[in-house]
Amino acid sequence: MFTMPSMSQIATLLGQPECLPPGSWLRQRRQPTDSVLYLESGSVLQGVEQECSLRHQLGQVDGPAWLDAAFALQGRSSCLDMQAHTAVKIRRIALADFQRAVAELPSTAQHLLKDLAKAYCSQTELAVSRLAQDAEARCAQWLLHHARPHADGSSLRVTLSARKRLIAAQLGIAPETFSRVLRQLREHGLIAGRGNVIDLPKPGALEVLALG
């Protein structure tokens, strides 16, 4: 049996808390870092930043919680952008100090932590890659995946069996974005039809677009 160290047990490793207002950026994905963030209080949004705003939200973390410890355990930079949703109080632990604290745990605890961190990082990076993908590419992939041969066999056709807002949610984009992309695809001749039935007259061109 082992007991994970509490915040009070490792408090000596941590610097003074930083108080930051809502909207503050705590992490920019893929940026090298020499510290690990602990959220003492407040709420932080995680996702993918575009044009200085968190356009694609992956989740929300409420303190107290570690924000990027899993990535530190894997020796990699966070693949998430992190922005304060409310006023937050955070503490930063130097990466070297964090690694030493983990090394002092029983070996079974270390292996468990690293296995959990590996699974978390893999799942998160997969989700982020999908979020970061161009909206047009995601829509093209969805159309091709749901396409069925037309009755006369001359082309492919998609029947929208769910509301557009639900489809947009599946794609991780806003309903307005989904409607805009469909309009652009129609203007370029990649889709045709109206209402809930969409014809795909140029599936080859859609496949190229789906590759992003």
mmCIF file of C-alpha atoms in Angstrom:
data_model
loop_
_atom_site.group_PDB
_atom_site.id
_atom_site.type_symbol
_atom_site.label_atom_id
_atom_site.label_comp_id
_atom_site.label_asym_id
_atom_site.label_seq_id
_atom_site.Cartn_x
_atom_site.Cartn_y
_atom_site.Cartn_z
ATOM 1 C CA MET A 1 0.000 0.000 0.000
ATOM 2 C CA PHE A 2 1.139 3.535 -0.656
ATOM 3 C CA THR A 3 -0.284 6.967 -0.030
ATOM 4 C CA MET A 4 0.035 9.757 -2.537
ATOM 5 C CA PRO A 5 1.637 12.828 -0.987
ATOM 6 C CA SER A 6 -0.808 15.551 -0.030
ATOM 7 C CA MET A 7 -0.445 19.163 -1.012
ATOM 8 C CA SER A 8 0.763 20.022 2.472
ATOM 9 C CA GLN A 9 3.471 17.362 2.270
ATOM 10 C CA ILE A 10 5.014 18.855 -0.856
ATOM 11 C CA ALA A 11 4.253 22.491 -0.053
ATOM 12 C CA THR A 12 7.880 23.103 0.786
ATOM 13 C CA LEU A 13 8.763 22.425 -2.837
ATOM 14 C CA LEU A 14 6.357 25.034 -4.137
ATOM 15 C CA GLY A 15 6.825 28.735 -4.538
ATOM 16 C CA GLN A 16 4.464 31.429 -3.387
ATOM 17 C CA PRO A 17 0.970 31.245 -4.923
ATOM 18 C CA GLU A 18 0.244 33.443 -7.918
ATOM 19 C CA CYS A 19 -3.165 35.086 -8.175
ATOM 20 C CA LEU A 20 -4.251 35.615 -11.776
ATOM 21 C CA PRO A 21 -7.434 37.153 -13.216
ATOM 22 C CA PRO A 22 -9.917 35.432 -15.575
ATOM 23 C CA GLY A 23 -8.633 35.174 -19.132
ATOM 24 C CA SER A 24 -4.981 34.748 -18.140
ATOM 25 C CA TRP A 25 -3.046 32.211 -20.178
ATOM 26 C CA LEU A 26 -1.366 29.630 -17.947
ATOM 27 C CA ARG A 27 0.051 27.367 -20.645
ATOM 28 C CA GLN A 28 0.552 27.567 -24.398
ATOM 29 C CA ARG A 29 0.665 24.115 -25.934
ATOM 30 C CA ARG A 30 3.924 22.672 -27.218
ATOM 31 C CA GLN A 31 5.912 25.404 -25.473
ATOM 32 C CA PRO A 32 8.947 24.138 -23.521
ATOM 33 C CA THR A 33 8.469 24.439 -19.779
ATOM 34 C CA ASP A 34 10.634 24.008 -16.711
ATOM 35 C CA SER A 35 7.803 23.863 -14.166
ATOM 36 C CA VAL A 36 4.616 22.014 -13.308
ATOM 37 C CA LEU A 37 1.398 23.841 -12.438
ATOM 38 C CA TYR A 38 -0.771 23.160 -9.413
ATOM 39 C CA LEU A 39 -4.180 24.834 -9.353
ATOM 40 C CA GLU A 40 -4.871 25.717 -5.739
ATOM 41 C CA SER A 41 -8.236 27.368 -6.372
ATOM 42 C CA GLY A 42 -10.359 28.606 -9.245
ATOM 43 C CA SER A 43 -11.293 27.117 -12.603
ATOM 44 C CA VAL A 44 -9.160 26.593 -15.732
ATOM 45 C CA LEU A 45 -10.299 25.828 -19.280
ATOM 46 C CA GLN A 46 -8.243 23.463 -21.435
ATOM 47 C CA GLY A 47 -8.349 23.131 -25.194
ATOM 48 C CA VAL A 48 -6.953 24.624 -28.397
ATOM 49 C CA GLU A 49 -6.320 28.342 -28.805
ATOM 50 C CA GLN A 50 -7.008 30.091 -32.087
ATOM 51 C CA GLU A 51 -6.676 33.810 -32.734
ATOM 52 C CA CYS A 52 -5.995 34.580 -29.051
ATOM 53 C CA SER A 53 -9.111 32.826 -27.759
ATOM 54 C CA LEU A 54 -9.887 29.290 -26.641
ATOM 55 C CA ARG A 55 -12.030 28.371 -29.650
ATOM 56 C CA HIS A 56 -12.063 24.616 -29.025
ATOM 57 C CA GLN A 57 -12.641 23.658 -25.396
ATOM 58 C CA LEU A 58 -11.669 20.159 -24.318
ATOM 59 C CA GLY A 59 -12.420 20.362 -20.619
ATOM 60 C CA GLN A 60 -12.538 22.364 -17.421
ATOM 61 C CA VAL A 61 -10.469 21.767 -14.285
ATOM 62 C CA ASP A 62 -11.485 23.048 -10.871
ATOM 63 C CA GLY A 63 -8.914 23.396 -8.116
ATOM 64 C CA PRO A 64 -7.335 21.909 -6.205
ATOM 65 C CA ALA A 65 -5.745 19.878 -8.987
ATOM 66 C CA TRP A 66 -2.523 19.378 -10.925
ATOM 67 C CA LEU A 67 -2.829 20.853 -14.416
ATOM 68 C CA ASP A 68 0.032 19.320 -16.398
ATOM 69 C CA ALA A 69 1.619 16.717 -14.140
ATOM 70 C CA ALA A 70 0.836 13.876 -16.565
ATOM 71 C CA PHE A 71 2.853 15.539 -19.313
ATOM 72 C CA ALA A 72 5.723 16.183 -16.897
ATOM 73 C CA LEU A 73 5.715 12.498 -15.926
ATOM 74 C CA GLN A 74 6.014 11.642 -19.627
ATOM 75 C CA GLY A 75 8.827 14.140 -20.168
ATOM 76 C CA ARG A 76 6.919 16.136 -22.760
ATOM 77 C CA SER A 77 5.336 19.552 -23.105
ATOM 78 C CA SER A 78 1.589 19.941 -22.653
ATOM 79 C CA CYS A 79 -0.481 19.621 -25.823
ATOM 80 C CA LEU A 80 -3.195 21.774 -24.244
ATOM 81 C CA ASP A 81 -3.671 25.513 -24.079
ATOM 82 C CA MET A 82 -4.805 26.514 -20.591
ATOM 83 C CA GLN A 83 -6.724 29.679 -19.740
ATOM 84 C CA ALA A 84 -8.097 30.896 -16.411
ATOM 85 C CA HIS A 85 -11.899 30.735 -16.496
ATOM 86 C CA THR A 86 -12.223 32.460 -13.125
ATOM 87 C CA ALA A 87 -9.734 34.187 -10.886
ATOM 88 C CA VAL A 88 -7.194 31.481 -10.025
ATOM 89 C CA LYS A 89 -4.479 30.816 -7.509
ATOM 90 C CA ILE A 90 -1.674 28.652 -8.855
ATOM 91 C CA ARG A 91 1.646 27.364 -7.606
ATOM 92 C CA ARG A 92 4.598 26.413 -9.772
ATOM 93 C CA ILE A 93 6.964 23.594 -8.881
ATOM 94 C CA ALA A 94 10.284 23.396 -10.671
ATOM 95 C CA LEU A 95 10.344 20.407 -13.004
ATOM 96 C CA ALA A 96 13.497 19.036 -11.377
ATOM 97 C CA ASP A 97 11.911 19.256 -7.908
ATOM 98 C CA PHE A 98 8.748 17.563 -9.157
ATOM 99 C CA GLN A 99 10.760 14.722 -10.677
ATOM 100 C CA ARG A 100 12.716 14.266 -7.435
ATOM 101 C CA ALA A 101 9.473 14.113 -5.429
ATOM 102 C CA VAL A 102 8.111 11.404 -7.740
ATOM 103 C CA ALA A 103 11.392 9.483 -7.549
ATOM 104 C CA GLU A 104 10.980 9.269 -3.764
ATOM 105 C CA LEU A 105 7.701 7.366 -4.110
ATOM 106 C CA PRO A 106 7.671 3.540 -3.942
ATOM 107 C CA SER A 107 8.503 1.988 -7.302
ATOM 108 C CA THR A 108 5.007 0.518 -7.618
ATOM 109 C CA ALA A 109 3.524 3.994 -7.199
ATOM 110 C CA GLN A 110 5.916 5.424 -9.791
ATOM 111 C CA HIS A 111 4.993 2.760 -12.343
ATOM 112 C CA LEU A 112 1.286 3.308 -11.724
ATOM 113 C CA LEU A 113 1.579 7.069 -12.094
ATOM 114 C CA LYS A 114 3.585 6.802 -15.303
ATOM 115 C CA ASP A 115 1.185 4.253 -16.814
ATOM 116 C CA LEU A 116 -1.788 6.487 -16.023
ATOM 117 C CA ALA A 117 0.069 9.514 -17.378
ATOM 118 C CA LYS A 118 0.922 7.686 -20.615
ATOM 119 C CA ALA A 119 -2.720 6.742 -21.213
ATOM 120 C CA TYR A 120 -3.937 10.250 -20.371
ATOM 121 C CA CYS A 121 -1.413 11.934 -22.665
ATOM 122 C CA SER A 122 -2.202 9.611 -25.572
ATOM 123 C CA GLN A 123 -5.949 10.162 -25.273
ATOM 124 C CA THR A 124 -5.546 13.905 -24.824
ATOM 125 C CA GLU A 125 -3.223 14.298 -27.807
ATOM 126 C CA LEU A 126 -5.670 12.351 -29.981
ATOM 127 C CA ALA A 127 -8.523 14.613 -28.878
ATOM 128 C CA VAL A 128 -6.446 17.751 -29.428
ATOM 129 C CA SER A 129 -5.383 16.682 -32.912
ATOM 130 C CA ARG A 130 -9.055 16.325 -33.804
ATOM 131 C CA LEU A 131 -9.912 19.692 -32.285
ATOM 132 C CA ALA A 132 -7.054 21.435 -34.024
ATOM 133 C CA GLN A 133 -7.926 19.982 -37.398
ATOM 134 C CA ASP A 134 -9.411 22.386 -39.895
ATOM 135 C CA ALA A 135 -13.217 22.573 -39.718
ATOM 136 C CA GLU A 136 -13.555 22.014 -43.465
ATOM 137 C CA ALA A 137 -11.474 18.838 -43.250
ATOM 138 C CA ARG A 138 -13.551 17.509 -40.360
ATOM 139 C CA CYS A 139 -16.790 18.194 -42.221
ATOM 140 C CA ALA A 140 -15.455 16.529 -45.368
ATOM 141 C CA GLN A 141 -14.444 13.449 -43.381
ATOM 142 C CA TRP A 142 -17.869 13.278 -41.757
ATOM 143 C CA LEU A 143 -19.687 13.570 -45.099
ATOM 144 C CA LEU A 144 -17.580 10.855 -46.697
ATOM 145 C CA HIS A 145 -18.005 8.556 -43.695
ATOM 146 C CA HIS A 146 -21.805 8.874 -43.791
ATOM 147 C CA ALA A 147 -22.177 8.809 -47.586
ATOM 148 C CA ARG A 148 -24.207 6.077 -49.263
ATOM 149 C CA PRO A 149 -24.607 5.330 -52.988
ATOM 150 C CA HIS A 150 -27.449 7.180 -54.705
ATOM 151 C CA ALA A 151 -30.369 4.993 -55.810
ATOM 152 C CA ASP A 152 -29.279 5.235 -59.458
ATOM 153 C CA GLY A 153 -25.644 4.520 -58.536
ATOM 154 C CA SER A 154 -24.439 7.695 -60.197
ATOM 155 C CA SER A 155 -23.162 9.470 -57.075
ATOM 156 C CA LEU A 156 -22.975 9.475 -53.299
ATOM 157 C CA ARG A 157 -25.592 10.938 -50.998
ATOM 158 C CA VAL A 158 -25.770 11.835 -47.296
ATOM 159 C CA THR A 159 -29.024 12.059 -45.372
ATOM 160 C CA LEU A 160 -28.804 14.213 -42.263
ATOM 161 C CA SER A 161 -30.671 12.101 -39.718
ATOM 162 C CA ALA A 162 -29.792 14.405 -36.798
ATOM 163 C CA ARG A 163 -30.135 18.122 -36.252
ATOM 164 C CA LYS A 164 -27.228 20.189 -37.533
ATOM 165 C CA ARG A 165 -26.372 21.406 -34.027
ATOM 166 C CA LEU A 166 -25.932 17.790 -32.892
ATOM 167 C CA ILE A 167 -23.714 17.000 -35.872
ATOM 168 C CA ALA A 168 -21.685 20.140 -35.164
ATOM 169 C CA ALA A 169 -21.240 18.990 -31.564
ATOM 170 C CA GLN A 170 -19.911 15.642 -32.801
ATOM 171 C CA LEU A 171 -17.396 17.518 -34.933
ATOM 172 C CA GLY A 172 -16.380 19.826 -32.086
ATOM 173 C CA ILE A 173 -17.404 22.991 -33.927
ATOM 174 C CA ALA A 174 -20.128 25.608 -33.516
ATOM 175 C CA PRO A 175 -23.419 25.101 -35.410
ATOM 176 C CA GLU A 176 -22.762 28.380 -37.234
ATOM 177 C CA THR A 177 -19.391 27.038 -38.390
ATOM 178 C CA PHE A 178 -20.981 23.828 -39.657
ATOM 179 C CA SER A 179 -23.568 25.799 -41.656
ATOM 180 C CA ARG A 180 -20.868 28.091 -43.036
ATOM 181 C CA VAL A 181 -18.716 25.143 -44.163
ATOM 182 C CA LEU A 182 -21.678 23.474 -45.898
ATOM 183 C CA ARG A 183 -22.420 26.739 -47.693
ATOM 184 C CA GLN A 184 -18.798 27.053 -48.847
ATOM 185 C CA LEU A 185 -18.713 23.424 -50.031
ATOM 186 C CA ARG A 186 -21.917 24.043 -51.981
ATOM 187 C CA GLU A 187 -20.499 27.217 -53.561
ATOM 188 C CA HIS A 188 -17.438 25.251 -54.706
ATOM 189 C CA GLY A 189 -19.553 22.485 -56.185
ATOM 190 C CA LEU A 190 -18.397 19.821 -53.718
ATOM 191 C CA ILE A 191 -21.896 19.194 -52.406
ATOM 192 C CA ALA A 192 -25.372 19.751 -53.802
ATOM 193 C CA GLY A 193 -28.979 19.423 -52.728
ATOM 194 C CA ARG A 194 -31.054 21.121 -50.094
ATOM 195 C CA GLY A 195 -32.652 20.301 -46.789
ATOM 196 C CA ASN A 196 -31.574 17.058 -45.128
ATOM 197 C CA VAL A 197 -30.339 15.383 -48.322
ATOM 198 C CA ILE A 198 -26.826 16.245 -49.528
ATOM 199 C CA ASP A 199 -25.341 14.912 -52.762
ATOM 200 C CA LEU A 200 -21.580 14.504 -53.177
ATOM 201 C CA PRO A 201 -20.888 15.026 -56.898
ATOM 202 C CA LYS A 202 -17.104 15.206 -56.391
ATOM 203 C CA PRO A 203 -16.113 12.683 -53.698
ATOM 204 C CA GLY A 204 -12.506 12.725 -54.896
ATOM 205 C CA ALA A 205 -12.208 16.446 -54.206
ATOM 206 C CA LEU A 206 -13.792 15.913 -50.785
ATOM 207 C CA GLU A 207 -11.215 13.228 -50.008
ATOM 208 C CA VAL A 208 -8.409 15.678 -50.767
ATOM 209 C CA LEU A 209 -10.046 18.244 -48.473
ATOM 210 C CA ALA A 210 -10.497 15.622 -45.749
ATOM 211 C CA LEU A 211 -6.738 15.130 -45.591
ATOM 212 C CA GLY A 212 -6.481 18.672 -44.250
#
